[in-house]
mmCIF file of C-alpha atoms in Angstrom:
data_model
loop_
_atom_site.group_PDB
_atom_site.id
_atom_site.type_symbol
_atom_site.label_atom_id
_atom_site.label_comp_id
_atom_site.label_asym_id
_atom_site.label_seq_id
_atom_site.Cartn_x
_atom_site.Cartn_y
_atom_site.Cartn_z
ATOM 1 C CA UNK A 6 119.466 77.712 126.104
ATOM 2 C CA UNK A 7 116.630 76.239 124.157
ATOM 3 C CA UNK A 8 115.396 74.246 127.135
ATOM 4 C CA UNK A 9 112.753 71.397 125.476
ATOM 5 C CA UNK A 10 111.604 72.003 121.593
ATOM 6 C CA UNK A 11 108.588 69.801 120.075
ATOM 7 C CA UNK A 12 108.307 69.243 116.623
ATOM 8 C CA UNK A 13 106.151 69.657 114.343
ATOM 9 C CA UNK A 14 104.188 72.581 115.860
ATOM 10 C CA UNK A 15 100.881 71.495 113.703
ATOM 11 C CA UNK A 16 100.109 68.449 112.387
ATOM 12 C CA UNK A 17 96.865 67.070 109.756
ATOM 13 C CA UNK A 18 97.045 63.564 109.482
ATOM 14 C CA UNK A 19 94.615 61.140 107.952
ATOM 15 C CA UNK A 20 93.141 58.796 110.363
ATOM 16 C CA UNK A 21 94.697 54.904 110.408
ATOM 17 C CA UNK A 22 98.321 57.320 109.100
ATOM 18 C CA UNK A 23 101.548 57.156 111.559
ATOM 19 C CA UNK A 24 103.639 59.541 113.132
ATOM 20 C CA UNK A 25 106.461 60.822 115.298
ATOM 21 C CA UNK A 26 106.353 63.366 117.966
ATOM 22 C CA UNK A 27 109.485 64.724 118.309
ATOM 23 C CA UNK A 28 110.985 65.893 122.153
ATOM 24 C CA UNK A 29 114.288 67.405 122.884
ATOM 25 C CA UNK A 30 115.916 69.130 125.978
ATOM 26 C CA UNK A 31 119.239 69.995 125.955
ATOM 27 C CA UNK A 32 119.261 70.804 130.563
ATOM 28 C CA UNK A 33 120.373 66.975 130.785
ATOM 29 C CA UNK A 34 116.998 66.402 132.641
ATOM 30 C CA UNK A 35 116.829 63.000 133.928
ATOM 31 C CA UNK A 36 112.995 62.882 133.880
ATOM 32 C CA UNK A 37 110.290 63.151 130.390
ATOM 33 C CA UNK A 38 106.918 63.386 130.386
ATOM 34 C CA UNK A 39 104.430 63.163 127.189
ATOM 35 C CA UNK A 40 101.255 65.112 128.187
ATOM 36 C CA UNK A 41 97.957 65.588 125.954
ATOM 37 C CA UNK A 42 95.734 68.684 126.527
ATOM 38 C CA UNK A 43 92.003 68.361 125.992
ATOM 39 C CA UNK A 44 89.361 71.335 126.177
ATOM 40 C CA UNK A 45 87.718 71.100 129.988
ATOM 41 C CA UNK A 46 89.853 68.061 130.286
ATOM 42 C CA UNK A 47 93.746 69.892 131.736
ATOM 43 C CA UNK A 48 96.835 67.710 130.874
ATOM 44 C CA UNK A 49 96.624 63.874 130.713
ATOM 45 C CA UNK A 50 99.793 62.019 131.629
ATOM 46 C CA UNK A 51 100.963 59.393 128.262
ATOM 47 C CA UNK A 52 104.193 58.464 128.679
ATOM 48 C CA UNK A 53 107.207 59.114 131.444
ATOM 49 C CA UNK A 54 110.779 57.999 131.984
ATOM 50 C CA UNK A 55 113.326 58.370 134.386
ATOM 51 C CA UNK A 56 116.390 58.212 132.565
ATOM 52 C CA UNK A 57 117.628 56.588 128.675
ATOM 53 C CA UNK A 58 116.437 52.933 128.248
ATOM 54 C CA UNK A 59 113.557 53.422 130.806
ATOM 55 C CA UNK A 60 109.575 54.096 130.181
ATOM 56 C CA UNK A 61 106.573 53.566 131.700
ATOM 57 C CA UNK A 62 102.790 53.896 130.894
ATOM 58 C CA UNK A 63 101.249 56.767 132.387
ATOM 59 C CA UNK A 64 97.047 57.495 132.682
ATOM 60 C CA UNK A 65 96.496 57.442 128.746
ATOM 61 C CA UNK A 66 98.780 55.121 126.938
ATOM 62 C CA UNK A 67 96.351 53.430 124.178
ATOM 63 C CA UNK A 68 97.401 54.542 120.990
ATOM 64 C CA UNK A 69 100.816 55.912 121.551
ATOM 65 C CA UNK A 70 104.478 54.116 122.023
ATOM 66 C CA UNK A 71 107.796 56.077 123.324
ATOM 67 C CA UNK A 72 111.304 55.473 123.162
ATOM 68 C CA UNK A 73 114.230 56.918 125.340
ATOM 69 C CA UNK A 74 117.749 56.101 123.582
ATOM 70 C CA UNK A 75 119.345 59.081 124.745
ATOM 71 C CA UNK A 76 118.762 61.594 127.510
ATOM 72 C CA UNK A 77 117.884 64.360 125.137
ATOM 73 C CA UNK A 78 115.169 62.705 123.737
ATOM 74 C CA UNK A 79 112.054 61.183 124.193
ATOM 75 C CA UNK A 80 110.044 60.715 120.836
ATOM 76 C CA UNK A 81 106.336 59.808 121.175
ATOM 77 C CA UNK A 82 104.490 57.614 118.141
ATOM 78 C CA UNK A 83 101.767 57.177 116.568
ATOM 79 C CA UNK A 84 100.316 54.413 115.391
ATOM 80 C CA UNK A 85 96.861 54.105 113.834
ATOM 81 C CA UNK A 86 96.005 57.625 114.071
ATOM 82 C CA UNK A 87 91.977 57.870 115.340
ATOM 83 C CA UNK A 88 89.922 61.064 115.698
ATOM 84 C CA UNK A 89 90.328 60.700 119.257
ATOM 85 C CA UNK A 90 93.857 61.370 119.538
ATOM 86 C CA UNK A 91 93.313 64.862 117.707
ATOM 87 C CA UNK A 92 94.823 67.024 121.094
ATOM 88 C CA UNK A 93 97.680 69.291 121.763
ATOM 89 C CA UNK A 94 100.548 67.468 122.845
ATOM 90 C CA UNK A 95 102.927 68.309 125.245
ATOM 91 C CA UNK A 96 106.431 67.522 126.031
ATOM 92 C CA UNK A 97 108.167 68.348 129.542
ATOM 93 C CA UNK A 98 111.325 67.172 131.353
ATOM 94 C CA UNK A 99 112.390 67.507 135.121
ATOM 95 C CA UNK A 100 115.251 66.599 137.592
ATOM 96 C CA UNK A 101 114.278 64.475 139.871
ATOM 97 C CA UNK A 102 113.732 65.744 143.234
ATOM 98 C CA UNK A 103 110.676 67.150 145.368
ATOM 99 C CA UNK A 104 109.689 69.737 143.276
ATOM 100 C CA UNK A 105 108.677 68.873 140.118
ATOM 101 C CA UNK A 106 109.363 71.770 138.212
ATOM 102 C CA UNK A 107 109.054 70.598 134.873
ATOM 103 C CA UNK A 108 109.466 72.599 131.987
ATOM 104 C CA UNK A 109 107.831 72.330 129.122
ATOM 105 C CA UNK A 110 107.767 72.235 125.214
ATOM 106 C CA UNK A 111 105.744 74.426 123.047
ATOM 107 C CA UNK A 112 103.289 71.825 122.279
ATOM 108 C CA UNK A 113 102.300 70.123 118.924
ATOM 109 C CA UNK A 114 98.503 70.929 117.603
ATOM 110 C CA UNK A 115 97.111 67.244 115.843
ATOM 111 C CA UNK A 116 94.288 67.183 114.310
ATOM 112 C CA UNK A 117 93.778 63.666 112.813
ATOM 113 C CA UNK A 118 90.451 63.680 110.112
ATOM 114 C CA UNK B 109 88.507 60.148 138.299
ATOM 115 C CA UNK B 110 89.605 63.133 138.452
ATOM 116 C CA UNK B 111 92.143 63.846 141.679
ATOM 117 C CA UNK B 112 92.732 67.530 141.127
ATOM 118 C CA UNK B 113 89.710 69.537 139.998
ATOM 119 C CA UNK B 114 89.353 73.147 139.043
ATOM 120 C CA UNK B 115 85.945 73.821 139.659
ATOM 121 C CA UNK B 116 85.877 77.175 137.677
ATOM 122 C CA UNK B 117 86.957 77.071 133.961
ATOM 123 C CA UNK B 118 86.739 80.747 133.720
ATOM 124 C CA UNK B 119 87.538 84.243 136.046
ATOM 125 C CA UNK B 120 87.353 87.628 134.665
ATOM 126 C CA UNK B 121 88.637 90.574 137.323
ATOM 127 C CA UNK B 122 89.459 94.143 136.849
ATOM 128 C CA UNK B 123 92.845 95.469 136.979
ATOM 129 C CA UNK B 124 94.337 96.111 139.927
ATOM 130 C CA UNK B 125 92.189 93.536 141.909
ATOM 131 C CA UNK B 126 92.847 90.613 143.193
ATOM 132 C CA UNK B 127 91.963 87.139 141.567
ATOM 133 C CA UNK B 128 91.530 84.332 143.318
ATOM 134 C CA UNK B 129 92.246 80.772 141.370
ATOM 135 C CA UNK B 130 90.821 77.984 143.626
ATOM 136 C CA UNK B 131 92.134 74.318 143.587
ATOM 137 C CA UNK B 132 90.576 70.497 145.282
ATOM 138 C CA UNK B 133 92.358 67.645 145.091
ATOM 139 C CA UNK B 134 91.293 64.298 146.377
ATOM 140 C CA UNK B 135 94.649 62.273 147.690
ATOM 141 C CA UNK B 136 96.303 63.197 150.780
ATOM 142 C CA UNK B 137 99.192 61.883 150.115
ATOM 143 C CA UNK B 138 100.129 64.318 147.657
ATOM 144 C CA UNK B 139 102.777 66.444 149.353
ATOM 145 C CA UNK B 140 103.715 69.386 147.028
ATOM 146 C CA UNK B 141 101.762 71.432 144.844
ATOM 147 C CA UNK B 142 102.260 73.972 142.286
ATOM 148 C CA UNK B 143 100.358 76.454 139.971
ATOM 149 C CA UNK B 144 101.806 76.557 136.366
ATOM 150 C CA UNK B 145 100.474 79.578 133.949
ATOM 151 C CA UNK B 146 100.148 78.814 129.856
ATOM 152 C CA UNK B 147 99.278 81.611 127.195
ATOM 153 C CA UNK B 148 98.019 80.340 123.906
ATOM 154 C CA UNK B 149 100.137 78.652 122.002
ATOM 155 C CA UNK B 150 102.779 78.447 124.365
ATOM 156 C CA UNK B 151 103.888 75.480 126.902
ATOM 157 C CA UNK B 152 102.927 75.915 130.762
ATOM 158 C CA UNK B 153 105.578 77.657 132.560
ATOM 159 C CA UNK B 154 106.003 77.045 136.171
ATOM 160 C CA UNK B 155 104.814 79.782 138.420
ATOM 161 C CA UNK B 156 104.709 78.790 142.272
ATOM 162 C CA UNK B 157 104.417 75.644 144.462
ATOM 163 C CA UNK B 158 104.218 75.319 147.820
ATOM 164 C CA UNK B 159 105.490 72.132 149.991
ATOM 165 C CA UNK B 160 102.062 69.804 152.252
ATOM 166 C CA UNK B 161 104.163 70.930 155.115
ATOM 167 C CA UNK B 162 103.594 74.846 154.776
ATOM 168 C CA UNK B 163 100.189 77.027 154.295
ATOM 169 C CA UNK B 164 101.407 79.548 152.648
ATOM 170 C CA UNK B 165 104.013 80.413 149.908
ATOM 171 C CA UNK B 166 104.582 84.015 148.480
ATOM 172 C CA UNK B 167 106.300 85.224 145.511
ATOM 173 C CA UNK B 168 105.793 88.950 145.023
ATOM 174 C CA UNK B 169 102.342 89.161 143.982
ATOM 175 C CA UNK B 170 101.322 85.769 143.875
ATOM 176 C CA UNK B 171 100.957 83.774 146.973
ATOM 177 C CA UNK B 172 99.821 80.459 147.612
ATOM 178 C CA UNK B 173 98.116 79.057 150.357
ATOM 179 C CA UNK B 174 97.099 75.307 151.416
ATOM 180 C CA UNK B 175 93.937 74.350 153.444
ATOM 181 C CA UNK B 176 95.341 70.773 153.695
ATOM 182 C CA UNK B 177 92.028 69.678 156.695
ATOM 183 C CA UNK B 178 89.910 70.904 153.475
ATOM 184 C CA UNK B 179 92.257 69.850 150.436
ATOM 185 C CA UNK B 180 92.113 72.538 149.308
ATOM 186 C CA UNK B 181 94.777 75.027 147.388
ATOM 187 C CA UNK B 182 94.251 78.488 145.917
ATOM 188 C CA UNK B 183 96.442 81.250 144.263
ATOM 189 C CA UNK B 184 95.972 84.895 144.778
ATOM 190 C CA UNK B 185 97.030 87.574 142.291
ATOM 191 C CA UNK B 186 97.281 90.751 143.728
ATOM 192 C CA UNK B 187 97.239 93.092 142.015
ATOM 193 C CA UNK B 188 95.641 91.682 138.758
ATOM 194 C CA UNK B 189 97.739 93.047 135.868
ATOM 195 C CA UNK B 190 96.045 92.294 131.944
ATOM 196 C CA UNK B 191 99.930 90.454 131.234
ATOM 197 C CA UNK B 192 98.676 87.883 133.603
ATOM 198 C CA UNK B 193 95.396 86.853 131.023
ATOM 199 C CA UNK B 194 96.224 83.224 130.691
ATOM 200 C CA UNK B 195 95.106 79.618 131.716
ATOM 201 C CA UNK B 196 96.135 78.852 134.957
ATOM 202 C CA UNK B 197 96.682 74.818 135.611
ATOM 203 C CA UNK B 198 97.221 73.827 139.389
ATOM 204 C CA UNK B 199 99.298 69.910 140.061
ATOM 205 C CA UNK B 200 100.018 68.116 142.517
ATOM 206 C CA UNK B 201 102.458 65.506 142.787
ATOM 207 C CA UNK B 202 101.705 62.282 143.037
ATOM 208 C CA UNK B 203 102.333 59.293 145.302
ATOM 209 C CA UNK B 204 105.967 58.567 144.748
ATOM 210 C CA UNK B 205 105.756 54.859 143.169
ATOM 211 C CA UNK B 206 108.897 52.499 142.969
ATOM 212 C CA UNK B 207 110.444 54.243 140.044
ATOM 213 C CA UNK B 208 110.101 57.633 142.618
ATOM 214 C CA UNK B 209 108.964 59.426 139.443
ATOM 215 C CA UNK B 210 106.389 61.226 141.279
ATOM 216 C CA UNK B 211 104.766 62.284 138.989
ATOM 217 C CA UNK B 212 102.445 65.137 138.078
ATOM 218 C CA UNK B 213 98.627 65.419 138.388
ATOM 219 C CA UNK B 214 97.058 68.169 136.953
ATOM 220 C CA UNK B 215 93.475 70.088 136.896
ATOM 221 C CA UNK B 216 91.376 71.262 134.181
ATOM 222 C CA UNK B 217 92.730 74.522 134.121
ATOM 223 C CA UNK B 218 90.918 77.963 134.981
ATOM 224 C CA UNK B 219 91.081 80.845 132.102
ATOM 225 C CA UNK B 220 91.922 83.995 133.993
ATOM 226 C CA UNK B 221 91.042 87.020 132.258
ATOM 227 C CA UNK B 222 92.264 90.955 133.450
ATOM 228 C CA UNK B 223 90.634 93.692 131.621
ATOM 229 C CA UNK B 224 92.255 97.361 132.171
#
C-alpha cells in the first residue's frame, strides 16, 4: 500500500521556469490537500478538493494552479517560479468525515534561484 | 493571522521524562484537534486527536488534553523515548464551510528533542 507518493523529491529550478508537482494516493481518498512548509512558519494550506473535477483556493494560492481529473491525483503547478516559492511541499489526502486524518506524502524540497 | 500557534519552536528533555508540547488556538469553533509528528525528510504522520467535546484523549504514552475555557491543547509524552526526536505540528480543524471540507489549520511546529 503506497498510500500518497510526491514526485520529484528535490527540485532546482531557475526563477520565471515552470513546473509540475506530482500527487498520487492510491486509498481512493475523496479529499487532497497541497501544503507548503516554511521554517518558523508550520504548513500553509495551497490548494484542496473534495472529489475529481472540484478545487478550491486555500490560504496561499498566488503562484500555484491544481487540477483534479481523477481521484488519484491532484497535480500542483508552477508557473513563474519566484524565490519565494522555494519551500517543501506537501501533498496529503483524507476521507471526509470528523477526523481529519490526513495522510501525507513525502514532500518535494524546491529551491527556485 | 495565525489561528493555531506553537509558542515554543524547540524542547529538549531527558529520557524517560515527560515532555510536554503546548498548543493555542484562536477560533472556538474549531471542534477537533490533533497532534501529527514529522522526522526529517519524511511527511507528518498522524499521531493523536482528540474531539472539542472531550478533555482528554490517551493513547499509550501519549495523551492529550483540551483546556477549551483557555484554548488551549497540549500533548504529554511520558516516558520520553530518543525514537520520539521529531517536529511535532498540532491542527485543528477548521470551520466546516459549504464544501464541508473542513479543513486543516496547523501551528508552527515545536522540535522535540530526547537525549539518552
Amino acid at each position: 500500500n503506497a498510500g500518497v507518493t510526491q514526485t520529484p523529491k528535490f527540485r532546482i529550478l531557475k526563477i520565471g521556469q515552470s513546473m509540475t508537482l506530482q500527487c498520487t494516493q492510491d486509498m481512493n481518498h475523496n479529499y487532497m490537500y497541497w501544503y507548503r512548509q516554511d521554517p518558523g512558519m508550520g504548513l500553509k494550506l495551497i490548494y484542496y478538493s473534495v472529489g475529481a473535477g472540484i478545487t478550491d483556493k486555500g490560504e496561499v494560492p498566488n503562484g500555484y494552479n491544481v487540477s483534479r481529473s481523477t481521484t488519484e491525483d491532484f497535480p500542483l503547478r508552477l508557473e513563474l517560479a519566484a524565490p519565494s516559492q522555494t519551500s517543501v511541499y506537501f501533498c496529503a489526502s483524507s476521507y471526509p468525515g470528523p477526523s481529519r486524518r490526513y495522510t501525507f506524502g513525502s514532500g518535494t524540497r524546491l529551491t527556485v534561484v | 493571522d495565525q489561528q493555531v500557534k506553537q509558542n515554543s519552536p524547540s524542547l529538549s528533555v531527558q529520557e524517560g521524562r515527560i515532555s510536554i508540547l503546548n498548543c493555542d488556538y484562536t477560533n472556538s469553533m474549531f471542534d477537533y484537534f490533533l497532534w501529527y509528528k514529522k522526522y526529517p525528510a519524511e511527511g507528518p504522520t498522524f499521531l493523536i486527536s482528540i474531539s472539542s467535546i472531550k478533555d482528554k484523549n490517551e493513547d499509550g504514552r501519549f495523551t492529550v488534553f483540551l483546556n477549551k475555557s483557555a484554548k488551549h491543547l497540549s500533548l504529554h509524552i511520558v516516558p520520553s523515548q530518543p525514537g520520539d526526536s521529531a517536529v511535532y505540528f498540532c491542527a485543528a480543524r477548521g470551520t466546516p464551510d459549504s464544501s464541508n471540507t473542513g479543513k486543516l489549520i496547523f501551528g508552527q511546529g515545536t522540535t522535540l528533542q530526547v537525549k539518552p
